[in-house]
Amino acid sequence: MKRICSAATVFLLAGCGVQSSEVADGGEAPTGVAPGMTLYLVDAHEQLRPELRQTGHLGSISDALALLLSVPSGSDLHTEIAPTPVTRVSVTPTTGVLQLSVPLTIHDVTPLGIDQIVCTALGVHVQAGGDRHTKVQVRFVQPTPESDPARTCPLITAR
């Protein structure tokens, strides 16, 4: 019996022929656990400011954008996006670009409002472990050249 246990121990310690390998870098770990979603709003100096909304979870990009589109005006931080009763945003990830279909026309947002949408989407994407080099394309309900550019957030910089 001792001989069988010794042989089994040697076999197990030999690793069954599996070769050792180098340590592989998996990149930055996703945070996943979050107290809420970060929305990008506009302050009194017309600057984008992140604001954490306590939702108890990170949520999806669509969730965060629906929350952004329903932000009431009249606080220290405001939005440059016109009120809309429809807050559903479709997100289509492609290679290196998140395509957002928003329920807005170009006349419903200012350039800073577009930055709010882009930064909010990228903020959730990066916080969930996505690549911070990803760009965002905002597609409006009516065709416009403003839907063509792949944008980045001026506050989320590549490391």
CSV table of C-alpha atoms in Angstrom, one decimal:
chain,number,residue,atom,x,y,z
A,1,MET,CA,0.0,0.0,0.0
A,2,LYS,CA,2.9,2.3,0.9
A,3,ARG,CA,4.4,1.7,-2.5
A,4,ILE,CA,1.1,2.7,-4.3
A,5,CYS,CA,0.8,5.9,-2.3
A,6,SER,CA,4.4,6.8,-3.1
A,7,ALA,CA,4.0,6.1,-6.8
A,8,ALA,CA,0.8,8.2,-6.8
A,9,THR,CA,2.6,11.1,-5.0
A,10,VAL,CA,5.4,11.0,-7.5
A,11,PHE,CA,3.0,11.0,-10.4
A,12,LEU,CA,1.1,14.0,-9.0
A,13,LEU,CA,4.2,15.9,-8.3
A,14,ALA,CA,5.5,15.3,-11.8
A,15,GLY,CA,2.5,17.3,-13.1
A,16,CYS,CA,1.2,14.8,-15.5
A,17,GLY,CA,3.5,16.1,-18.2
A,18,VAL,CA,2.2,19.6,-18.1
A,19,GLN,CA,4.9,22.1,-18.9
A,20,SER,CA,5.3,25.3,-16.8
A,21,SER,CA,4.7,28.6,-18.7
A,22,GLU,CA,5.5,32.3,-18.3
A,23,VAL,CA,3.1,34.5,-16.3
A,24,ALA,CA,0.6,36.1,-18.7
A,25,ASP,CA,-0.5,39.7,-18.1
A,26,GLY,CA,-4.2,39.8,-18.3
A,27,GLY,CA,-4.4,43.6,-18.2
A,28,GLU,CA,-6.3,45.7,-15.7
A,29,ALA,CA,-8.9,43.9,-13.7
A,30,PRO,CA,-12.5,45.0,-14.2
A,31,THR,CA,-14.0,46.7,-11.2
A,32,GLY,CA,-17.5,45.4,-11.7
A,33,VAL,CA,-18.6,46.1,-8.1
A,34,ALA,CA,-19.7,49.7,-7.9
A,35,PRO,CA,-22.0,51.8,-5.6
A,36,GLY,CA,-23.5,53.4,-8.7
A,37,MET,CA,-23.1,54.9,-12.1
A,38,THR,CA,-21.0,57.9,-12.9
A,39,LEU,CA,-22.8,60.5,-15.1
A,40,TYR,CA,-21.0,63.4,-16.6
A,41,LEU,CA,-22.8,66.7,-16.0
A,42,VAL,CA,-22.0,70.3,-16.7
A,43,ASP,CA,-21.1,72.8,-13.9
A,44,ALA,CA,-21.6,76.5,-13.7
A,45,HIS,CA,-18.3,77.1,-15.5
A,46,GLU,CA,-19.5,75.0,-18.5
A,47,GLN,CA,-17.1,72.2,-17.6
A,48,LEU,CA,-17.9,68.5,-17.5
A,49,ARG,CA,-17.9,67.0,-14.0
A,50,PRO,CA,-18.4,63.4,-13.0
A,51,GLU,CA,-21.2,62.7,-10.5
A,52,LEU,CA,-21.8,59.3,-8.9
A,53,ARG,CA,-25.5,58.4,-8.8
A,54,GLN,CA,-26.0,55.9,-6.0
A,55,THR,CA,-27.9,53.0,-7.7
A,56,GLY,CA,-26.3,50.1,-5.8
A,57,HIS,CA,-24.7,48.6,-9.0
A,58,LEU,CA,-22.6,49.6,-12.0
A,59,GLY,CA,-25.4,48.9,-14.5
A,60,SER,CA,-25.0,48.9,-18.3
A,61,ILE,CA,-24.1,51.7,-20.7
A,62,SER,CA,-27.8,51.8,-21.7
A,63,ASP,CA,-28.8,52.1,-18.0
A,64,ALA,CA,-26.4,55.0,-17.4
A,65,LEU,CA,-27.4,56.8,-20.5
A,66,ALA,CA,-31.1,56.4,-19.7
A,67,LEU,CA,-30.3,57.9,-16.3
A,68,LEU,CA,-28.4,60.8,-17.9
A,69,LEU,CA,-31.3,61.5,-20.3
A,70,SER,CA,-33.7,61.7,-17.3
A,71,VAL,CA,-31.6,64.2,-15.2
A,72,PRO,CA,-33.8,67.1,-14.1
A,73,SER,CA,-32.4,70.5,-14.6
A,74,GLY,CA,-32.1,73.2,-12.0
A,75,SER,CA,-29.2,71.9,-9.8
A,76,ASP,CA,-25.6,73.0,-9.5
A,77,LEU,CA,-24.8,70.5,-12.1
A,78,HIS,CA,-27.0,70.5,-15.2
A,79,THR,CA,-27.3,68.8,-18.6
A,80,GLU,CA,-26.9,70.2,-22.1
A,81,ILE,CA,-29.3,67.6,-23.4
A,82,ALA,CA,-33.0,68.5,-24.0
A,83,PRO,CA,-35.6,66.7,-22.0
A,84,THR,CA,-37.0,63.6,-23.7
A,85,PRO,CA,-39.7,61.2,-22.7
A,86,VAL,CA,-37.8,58.4,-24.4
A,87,THR,CA,-34.6,57.4,-22.6
A,88,ARG,CA,-33.8,54.1,-24.3
A,89,VAL,CA,-30.4,54.0,-25.9
A,90,SER,CA,-29.2,51.2,-28.1
A,91,VAL,CA,-25.6,50.2,-27.7
A,92,THR,CA,-23.8,48.3,-30.5
A,93,PRO,CA,-20.2,47.4,-29.7
A,94,THR,CA,-17.9,47.0,-32.8
A,95,THR,CA,-14.2,46.7,-32.9
A,96,GLY,CA,-12.8,49.7,-31.0
A,97,VAL,CA,-16.1,51.7,-31.2
A,98,LEU,CA,-19.3,51.8,-29.2
A,99,GLN,CA,-22.2,52.9,-31.5
A,100,LEU,CA,-24.9,54.6,-29.5
A,101,SER,CA,-28.4,55.2,-31.1
A,102,VAL,CA,-29.9,58.0,-29.0
A,103,PRO,CA,-33.5,59.2,-29.1
A,104,LEU,CA,-32.4,62.7,-29.9
A,105,THR,CA,-31.8,65.0,-32.9
A,106,ILE,CA,-28.7,67.1,-33.2
A,107,HIS,CA,-30.9,70.0,-32.2
A,108,ASP,CA,-31.6,68.4,-28.8
A,109,VAL,CA,-27.9,68.6,-27.7
A,110,THR,CA,-25.1,71.1,-27.6
A,111,PRO,CA,-21.5,70.0,-28.3
A,112,LEU,CA,-21.0,69.7,-24.5
A,113,GLY,CA,-24.2,67.5,-24.4
A,114,ILE,CA,-22.6,65.2,-26.9
A,115,ASP,CA,-19.5,65.1,-24.6
A,116,GLN,CA,-21.8,64.2,-21.7
A,117,ILE,CA,-23.2,61.2,-23.6
A,118,VAL,CA,-19.7,60.1,-24.8
A,119,CYS,CA,-18.1,60.4,-21.3
A,120,THR,CA,-20.9,58.7,-19.5
A,121,ALA,CA,-20.8,55.7,-22.0
A,122,LEU,CA,-17.0,55.4,-21.9
A,123,GLY,CA,-17.0,55.8,-18.1
A,124,VAL,CA,-19.3,52.8,-17.6
A,125,HIS,CA,-17.4,50.8,-20.3
A,126,VAL,CA,-14.0,51.4,-18.7
A,127,GLN,CA,-15.3,50.8,-15.1
A,128,ALA,CA,-16.6,47.5,-16.3
A,129,GLY,CA,-13.2,46.5,-17.6
A,130,GLY,CA,-13.4,47.8,-21.2
A,131,ASP,CA,-10.6,49.3,-23.1
A,132,ARG,CA,-10.1,53.0,-22.4
A,133,HIS,CA,-9.0,53.5,-26.0
A,134,THR,CA,-12.5,52.6,-27.2
A,135,LYS,CA,-14.3,55.4,-29.1
A,136,VAL,CA,-17.9,56.3,-29.2
A,137,GLN,CA,-20.1,57.1,-32.2
A,138,VAL,CA,-23.4,58.9,-31.3
A,139,ARG,CA,-26.1,58.2,-33.9
A,140,PHE,CA,-29.1,60.6,-33.8
A,141,VAL,CA,-32.6,59.8,-35.0
A,142,GLN,CA,-32.2,61.9,-38.1
A,143,PRO,CA,-29.2,61.6,-40.4
A,144,THR,CA,-26.5,64.2,-39.6
A,145,PRO,CA,-22.8,64.5,-40.2
A,146,GLU,CA,-22.5,64.8,-36.4
A,147,SER,CA,-23.2,61.0,-36.2
A,148,ASP,CA,-20.1,60.2,-38.2
A,149,PRO,CA,-17.1,60.9,-35.9
A,150,ALA,CA,-15.8,58.3,-33.5
A,151,ARG,CA,-15.3,60.4,-30.3
A,152,THR,CA,-13.3,60.2,-27.1
A,153,CYS,CA,-14.0,61.7,-23.7
A,154,PRO,CA,-11.8,64.7,-22.8
A,155,LEU,CA,-11.9,63.5,-19.2
A,156,ILE,CA,-11.1,59.8,-19.7
A,157,THR,CA,-7.6,59.7,-21.0
A,158,ALA,CA,-5.5,56.8,-22.1
A,159,ARG,CA,-2.9,55.7,-19.7
